[in-house]
Short mmCIF file of C-alpha atoms in Angstrom, two decimals:
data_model
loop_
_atom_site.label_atom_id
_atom_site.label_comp_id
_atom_site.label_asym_id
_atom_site.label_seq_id
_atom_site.Cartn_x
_atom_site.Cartn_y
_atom_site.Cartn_z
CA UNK V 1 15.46 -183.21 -23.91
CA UNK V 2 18.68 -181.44 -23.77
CA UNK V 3 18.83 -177.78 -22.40
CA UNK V 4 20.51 -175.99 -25.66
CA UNK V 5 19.95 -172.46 -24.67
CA UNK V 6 22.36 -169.16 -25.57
CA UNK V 7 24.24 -172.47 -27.63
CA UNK V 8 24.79 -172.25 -31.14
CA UNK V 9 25.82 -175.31 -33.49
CA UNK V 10 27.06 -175.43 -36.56
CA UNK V 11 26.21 -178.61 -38.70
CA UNK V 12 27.40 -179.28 -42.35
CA UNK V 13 25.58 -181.26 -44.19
CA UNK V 14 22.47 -179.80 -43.11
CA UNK V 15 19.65 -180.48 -45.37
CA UNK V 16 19.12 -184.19 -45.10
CA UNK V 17 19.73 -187.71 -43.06
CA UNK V 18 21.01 -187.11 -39.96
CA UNK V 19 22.37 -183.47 -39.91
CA UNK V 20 18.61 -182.50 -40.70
CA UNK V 21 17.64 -184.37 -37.78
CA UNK V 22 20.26 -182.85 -35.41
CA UNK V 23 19.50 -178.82 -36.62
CA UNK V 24 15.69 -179.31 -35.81
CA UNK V 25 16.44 -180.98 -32.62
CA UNK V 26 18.86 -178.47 -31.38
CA UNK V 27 16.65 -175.57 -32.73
CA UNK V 28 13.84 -177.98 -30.73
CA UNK V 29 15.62 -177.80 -27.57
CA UNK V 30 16.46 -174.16 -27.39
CA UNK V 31 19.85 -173.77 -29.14
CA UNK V 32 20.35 -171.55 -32.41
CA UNK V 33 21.77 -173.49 -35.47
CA UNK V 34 24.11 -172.88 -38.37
CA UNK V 35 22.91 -175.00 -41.50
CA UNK V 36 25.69 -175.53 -43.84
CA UNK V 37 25.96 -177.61 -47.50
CA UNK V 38 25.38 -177.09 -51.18
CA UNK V 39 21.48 -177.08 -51.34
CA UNK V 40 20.69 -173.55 -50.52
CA UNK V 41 16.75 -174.87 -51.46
CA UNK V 42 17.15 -178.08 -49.05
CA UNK V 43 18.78 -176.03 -46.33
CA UNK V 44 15.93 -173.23 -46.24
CA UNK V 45 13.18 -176.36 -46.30
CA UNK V 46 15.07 -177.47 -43.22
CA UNK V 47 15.41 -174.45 -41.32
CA UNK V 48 11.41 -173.66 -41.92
CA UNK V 49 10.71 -176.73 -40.54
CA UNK V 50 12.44 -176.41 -37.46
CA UNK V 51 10.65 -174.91 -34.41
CA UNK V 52 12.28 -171.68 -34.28
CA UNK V 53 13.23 -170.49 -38.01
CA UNK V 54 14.30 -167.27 -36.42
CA UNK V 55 17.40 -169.48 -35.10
CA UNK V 56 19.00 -170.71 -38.19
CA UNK V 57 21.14 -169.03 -39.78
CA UNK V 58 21.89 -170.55 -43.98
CA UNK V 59 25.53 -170.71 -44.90
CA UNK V 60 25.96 -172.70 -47.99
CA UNK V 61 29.07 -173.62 -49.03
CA UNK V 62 31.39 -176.89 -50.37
CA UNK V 63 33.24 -178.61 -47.78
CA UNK V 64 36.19 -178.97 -50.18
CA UNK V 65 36.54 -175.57 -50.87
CA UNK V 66 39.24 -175.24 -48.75
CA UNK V 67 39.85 -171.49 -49.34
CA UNK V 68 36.66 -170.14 -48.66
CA UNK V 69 36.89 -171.33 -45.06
CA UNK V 70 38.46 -168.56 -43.13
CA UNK V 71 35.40 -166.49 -44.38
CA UNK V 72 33.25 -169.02 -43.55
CA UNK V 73 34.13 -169.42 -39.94
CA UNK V 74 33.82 -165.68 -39.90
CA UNK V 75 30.30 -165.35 -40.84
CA UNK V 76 29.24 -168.22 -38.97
CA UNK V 77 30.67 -166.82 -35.75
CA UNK V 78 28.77 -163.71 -36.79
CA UNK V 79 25.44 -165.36 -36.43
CA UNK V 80 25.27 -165.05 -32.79
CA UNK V 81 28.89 -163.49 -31.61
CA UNK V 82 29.97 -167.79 -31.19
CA UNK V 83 30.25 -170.94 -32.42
CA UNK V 84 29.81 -173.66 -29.34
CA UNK V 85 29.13 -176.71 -31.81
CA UNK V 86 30.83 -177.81 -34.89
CA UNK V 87 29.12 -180.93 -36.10
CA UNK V 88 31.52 -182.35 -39.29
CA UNK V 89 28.39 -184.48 -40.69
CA UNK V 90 28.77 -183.52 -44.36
CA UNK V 91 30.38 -187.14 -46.32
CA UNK V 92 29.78 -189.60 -49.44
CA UNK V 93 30.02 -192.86 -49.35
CA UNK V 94 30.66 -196.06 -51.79
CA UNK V 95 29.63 -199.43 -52.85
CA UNK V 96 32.67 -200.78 -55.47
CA UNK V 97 34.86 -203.30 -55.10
CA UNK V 98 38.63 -202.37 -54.16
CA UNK V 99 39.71 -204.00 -57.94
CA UNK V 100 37.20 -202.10 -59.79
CA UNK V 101 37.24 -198.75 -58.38
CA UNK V 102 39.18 -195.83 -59.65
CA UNK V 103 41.87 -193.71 -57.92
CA UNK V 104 39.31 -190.52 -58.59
CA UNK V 105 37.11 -191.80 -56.03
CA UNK V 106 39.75 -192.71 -53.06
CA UNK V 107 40.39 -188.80 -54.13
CA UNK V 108 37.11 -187.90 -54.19
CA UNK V 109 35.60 -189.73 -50.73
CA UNK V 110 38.80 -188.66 -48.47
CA UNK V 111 38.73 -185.32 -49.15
CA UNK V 112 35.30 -184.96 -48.64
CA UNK V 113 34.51 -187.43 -45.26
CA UNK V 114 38.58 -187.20 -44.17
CA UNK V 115 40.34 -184.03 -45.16
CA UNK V 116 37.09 -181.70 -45.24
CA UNK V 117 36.38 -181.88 -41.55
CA UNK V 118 40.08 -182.13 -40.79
CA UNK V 119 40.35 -178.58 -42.73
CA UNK V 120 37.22 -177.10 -41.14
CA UNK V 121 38.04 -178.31 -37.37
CA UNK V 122 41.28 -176.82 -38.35
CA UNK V 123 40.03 -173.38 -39.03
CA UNK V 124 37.28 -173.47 -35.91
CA UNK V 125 39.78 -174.55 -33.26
CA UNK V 126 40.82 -171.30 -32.82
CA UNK V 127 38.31 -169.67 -32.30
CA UNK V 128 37.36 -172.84 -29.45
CA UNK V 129 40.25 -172.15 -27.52
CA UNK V 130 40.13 -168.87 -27.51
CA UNK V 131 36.47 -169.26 -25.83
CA UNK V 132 37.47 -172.09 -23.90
CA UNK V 133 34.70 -174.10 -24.12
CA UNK V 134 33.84 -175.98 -27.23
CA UNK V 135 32.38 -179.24 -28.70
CA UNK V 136 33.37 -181.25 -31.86
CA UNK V 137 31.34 -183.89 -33.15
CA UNK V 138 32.82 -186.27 -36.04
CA UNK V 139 30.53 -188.51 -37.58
CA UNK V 140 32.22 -191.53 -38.41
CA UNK V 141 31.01 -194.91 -38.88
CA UNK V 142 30.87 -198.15 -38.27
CA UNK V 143 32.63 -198.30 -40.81
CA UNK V 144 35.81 -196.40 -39.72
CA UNK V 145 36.00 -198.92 -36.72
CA UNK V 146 36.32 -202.34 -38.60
CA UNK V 147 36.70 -202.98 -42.28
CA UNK V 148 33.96 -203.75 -44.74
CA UNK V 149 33.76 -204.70 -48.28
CA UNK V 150 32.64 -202.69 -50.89
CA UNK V 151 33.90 -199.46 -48.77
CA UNK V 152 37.69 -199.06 -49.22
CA UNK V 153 37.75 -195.89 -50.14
CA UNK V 154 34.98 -195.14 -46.94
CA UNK V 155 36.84 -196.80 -44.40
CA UNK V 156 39.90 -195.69 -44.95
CA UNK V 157 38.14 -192.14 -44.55
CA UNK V 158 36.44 -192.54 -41.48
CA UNK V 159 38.99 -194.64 -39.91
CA UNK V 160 41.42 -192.02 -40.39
CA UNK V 161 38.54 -189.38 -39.13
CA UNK V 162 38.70 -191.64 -35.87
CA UNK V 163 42.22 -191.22 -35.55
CA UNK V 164 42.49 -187.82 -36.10
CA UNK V 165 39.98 -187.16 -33.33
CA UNK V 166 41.42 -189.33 -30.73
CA UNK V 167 44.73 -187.57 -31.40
CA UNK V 168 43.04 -184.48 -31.09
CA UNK V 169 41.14 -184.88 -28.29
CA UNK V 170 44.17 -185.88 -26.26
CA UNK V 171 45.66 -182.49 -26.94
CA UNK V 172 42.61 -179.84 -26.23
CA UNK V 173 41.17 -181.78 -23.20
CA UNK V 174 42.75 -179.48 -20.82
CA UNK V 175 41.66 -176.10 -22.72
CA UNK V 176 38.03 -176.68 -22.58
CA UNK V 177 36.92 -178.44 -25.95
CA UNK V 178 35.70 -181.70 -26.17
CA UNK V 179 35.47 -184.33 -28.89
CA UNK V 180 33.07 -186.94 -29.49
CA UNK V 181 33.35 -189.65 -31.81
CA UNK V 182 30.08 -190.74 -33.44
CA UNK V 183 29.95 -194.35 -35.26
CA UNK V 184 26.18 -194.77 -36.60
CA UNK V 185 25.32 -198.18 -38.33
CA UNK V 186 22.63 -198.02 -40.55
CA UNK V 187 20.27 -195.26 -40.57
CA UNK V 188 17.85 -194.12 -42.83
CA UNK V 189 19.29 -191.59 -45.07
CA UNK V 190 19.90 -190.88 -48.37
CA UNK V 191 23.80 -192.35 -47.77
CA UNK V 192 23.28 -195.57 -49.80
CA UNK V 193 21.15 -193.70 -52.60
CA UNK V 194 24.37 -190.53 -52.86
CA UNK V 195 26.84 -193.22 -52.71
CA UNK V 196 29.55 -193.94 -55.59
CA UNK V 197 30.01 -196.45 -57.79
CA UNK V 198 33.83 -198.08 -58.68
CA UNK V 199 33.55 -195.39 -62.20
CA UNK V 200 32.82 -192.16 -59.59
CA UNK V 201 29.21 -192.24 -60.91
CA UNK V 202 26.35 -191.66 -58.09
CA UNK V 203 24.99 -195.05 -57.37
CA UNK V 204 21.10 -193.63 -57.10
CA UNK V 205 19.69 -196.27 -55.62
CA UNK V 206 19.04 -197.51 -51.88
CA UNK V 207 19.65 -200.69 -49.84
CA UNK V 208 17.41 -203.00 -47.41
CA UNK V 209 19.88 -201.97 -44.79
CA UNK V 210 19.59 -198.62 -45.26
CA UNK V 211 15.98 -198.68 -45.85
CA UNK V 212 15.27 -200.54 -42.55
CA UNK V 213 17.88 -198.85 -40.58
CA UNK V 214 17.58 -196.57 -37.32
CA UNK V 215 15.21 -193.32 -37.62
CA UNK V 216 17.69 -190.40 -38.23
CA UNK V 217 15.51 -188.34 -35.35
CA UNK V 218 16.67 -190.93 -32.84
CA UNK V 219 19.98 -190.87 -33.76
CA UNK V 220 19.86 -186.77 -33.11
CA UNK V 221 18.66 -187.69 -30.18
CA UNK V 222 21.49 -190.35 -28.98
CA UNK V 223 24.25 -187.86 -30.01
CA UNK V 224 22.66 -184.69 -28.14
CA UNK V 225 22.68 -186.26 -24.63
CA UNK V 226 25.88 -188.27 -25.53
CA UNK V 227 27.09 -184.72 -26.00
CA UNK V 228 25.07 -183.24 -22.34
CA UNK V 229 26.97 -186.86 -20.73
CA UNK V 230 30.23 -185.69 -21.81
CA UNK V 231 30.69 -188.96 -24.07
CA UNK V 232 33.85 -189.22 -26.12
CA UNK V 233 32.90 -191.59 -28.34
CA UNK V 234 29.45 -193.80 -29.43
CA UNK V 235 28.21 -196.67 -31.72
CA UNK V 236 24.61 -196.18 -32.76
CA UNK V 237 23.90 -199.65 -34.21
CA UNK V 238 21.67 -202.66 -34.22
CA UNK V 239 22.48 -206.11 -34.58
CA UNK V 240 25.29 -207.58 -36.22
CA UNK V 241 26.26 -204.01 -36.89
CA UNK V 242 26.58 -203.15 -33.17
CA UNK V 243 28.52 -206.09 -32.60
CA UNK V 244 30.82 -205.26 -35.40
CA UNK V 245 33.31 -202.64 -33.34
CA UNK V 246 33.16 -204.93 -30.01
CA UNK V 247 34.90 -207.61 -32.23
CA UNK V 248 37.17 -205.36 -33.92
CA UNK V 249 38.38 -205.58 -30.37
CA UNK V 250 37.93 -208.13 -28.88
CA UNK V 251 38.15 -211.28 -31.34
CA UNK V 252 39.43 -209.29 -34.59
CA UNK V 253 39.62 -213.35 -35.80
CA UNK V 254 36.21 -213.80 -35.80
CA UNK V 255 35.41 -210.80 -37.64
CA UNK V 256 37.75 -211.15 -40.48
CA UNK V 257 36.46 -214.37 -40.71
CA UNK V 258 32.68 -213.18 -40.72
CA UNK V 259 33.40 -210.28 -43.82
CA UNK V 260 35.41 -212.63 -45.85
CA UNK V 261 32.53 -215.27 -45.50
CA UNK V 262 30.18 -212.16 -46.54
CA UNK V 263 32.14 -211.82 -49.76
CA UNK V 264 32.60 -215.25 -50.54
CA UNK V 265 28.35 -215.98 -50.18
CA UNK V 266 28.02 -212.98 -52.51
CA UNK V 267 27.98 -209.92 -50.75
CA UNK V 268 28.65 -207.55 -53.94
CA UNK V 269 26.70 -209.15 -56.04
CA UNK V 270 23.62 -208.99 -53.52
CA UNK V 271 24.57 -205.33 -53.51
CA UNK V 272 24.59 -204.79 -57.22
CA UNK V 273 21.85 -201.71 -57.41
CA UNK V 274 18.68 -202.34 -58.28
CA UNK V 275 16.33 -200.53 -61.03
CA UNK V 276 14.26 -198.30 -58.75
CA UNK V 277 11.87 -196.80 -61.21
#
């Protein structure tokens, strides 16, 4: 357990996967939380089953609604007087082949998991400095270290989410606020299930990966005392996926050779959705 006492976080995409599973363990641990998303219903179920309902506050809102976030930041500061935590969680992702997919979903998936927590870190960082002390969490992917098919659109998101961060971190360092870099693998969520097809259409249906991935609560878990160990960045992965970034790196060769043998064996086809009902 992590010691989040007189801290307050603020976490968009709140009321599922792993944002759910960070509020109720910072709530767990002491800390007061900010739940943020569209779902006012979701959000409430969230915040009444955390330990300490008392702590939440509900600030509902769309991520791409780039105007309304001066106000936002505002009333979330209001909460308790601060904001120590922004958590950028909130993103969509994809399963379409590059040839296939339409522009209006490159559109749609980097403003919401690139340009979205660009804009809101943009609007917070002020308010960071200011205090002097302040922590931003990106969640990224494995996916926005190495490239992999059926996720154009997604990678090129959350690979540009990396950069951004690094660059950023580089130049508030010295002023107190910290950035940490979060790169999850497969975890049981909804992701898979929300994701979009090449037309922009909601896929609605899960994976085996997904289904048999990491428990979101342990993930919370990882990234809180990454956070506590002053971490700047973190892969939360099993298997072939955790090996994924390390040969990015190290033996890019090997990789590119690994994906393209994916594709060629029939990776999209084996990720056609499946009839659920």
């Amino acid at each position: 357990m992590v010691d989040q006492s007189g801290k307050t976080a603020w976490v968009t995409g709140a009321s599922s996967g792993i944002g759910e599973a960070l509020v109720k363990a910072f709530v767990a641990d002491g800390g007061s939380a900010i739940l943020s998303g569209r779902r006012v219903a979701e959000l409430e179920r969230v915040a009444g089953e955390t330990s300490a309902p008392e702590r939440c506050h509900i600030l509902p809102f769309d991520t791409e609604d780039f105007a309304v976030l001066a106000s936002m930041v505002a009333q979330a500061i209001a909460f308790t007087g601060k904001v120590d935590i922004l958590v950028n969680n909130a993103g969509i992702s994809q399963r379409s082949l590059a040839i296939d997919t339409d522009f209006s979903v490159y559109e749609k998936i980097v403003s919401v998991d690139l340009m979205a927590p660009i804009a809101l870190t943009q609007a917070l960082l002020p308010h960071l400095l200011k205090q002097g002390a302040g922590q931003l969490i990106m969640i990224s992917s494995v996916a926005g270290k190495a490239g992999v098919p059926l996720r154009t659109a997604y990678c090129a998101a959350k690979h540009g989410l990396v950069g951004y961060s690094d660059a950023l971190r580089s130049e508030v360092a010295g002023q107190g606020v910290k950035v940490l870099v979060v790169a999850p693998g497969s975890v049981r969520t909804n992701v898979s299930r929300n994701a979009l097809n090449a037309d922009g259409s909601v896929r609605g249906a899960s994976d085996a990966a997904i289904d048999n991935g990491i428990d979101p609560n342990e993930v919370a878990q990882i990234i809180w005392n990454a956070v506590a160990d002053g971490r700047r960045e973190i892969v939360i992965a099993e298997g072939m996926e955790a090996n994924i970034p390390v040969l990015r790196a190290q033996n890019p060769d090997q990789l590119f050779d690994m994906v393209e043998a994916m594709v060629a064996n029939g990776y999209a086809q084996k990720m056609a959705p499946k009839d659920e009902s």
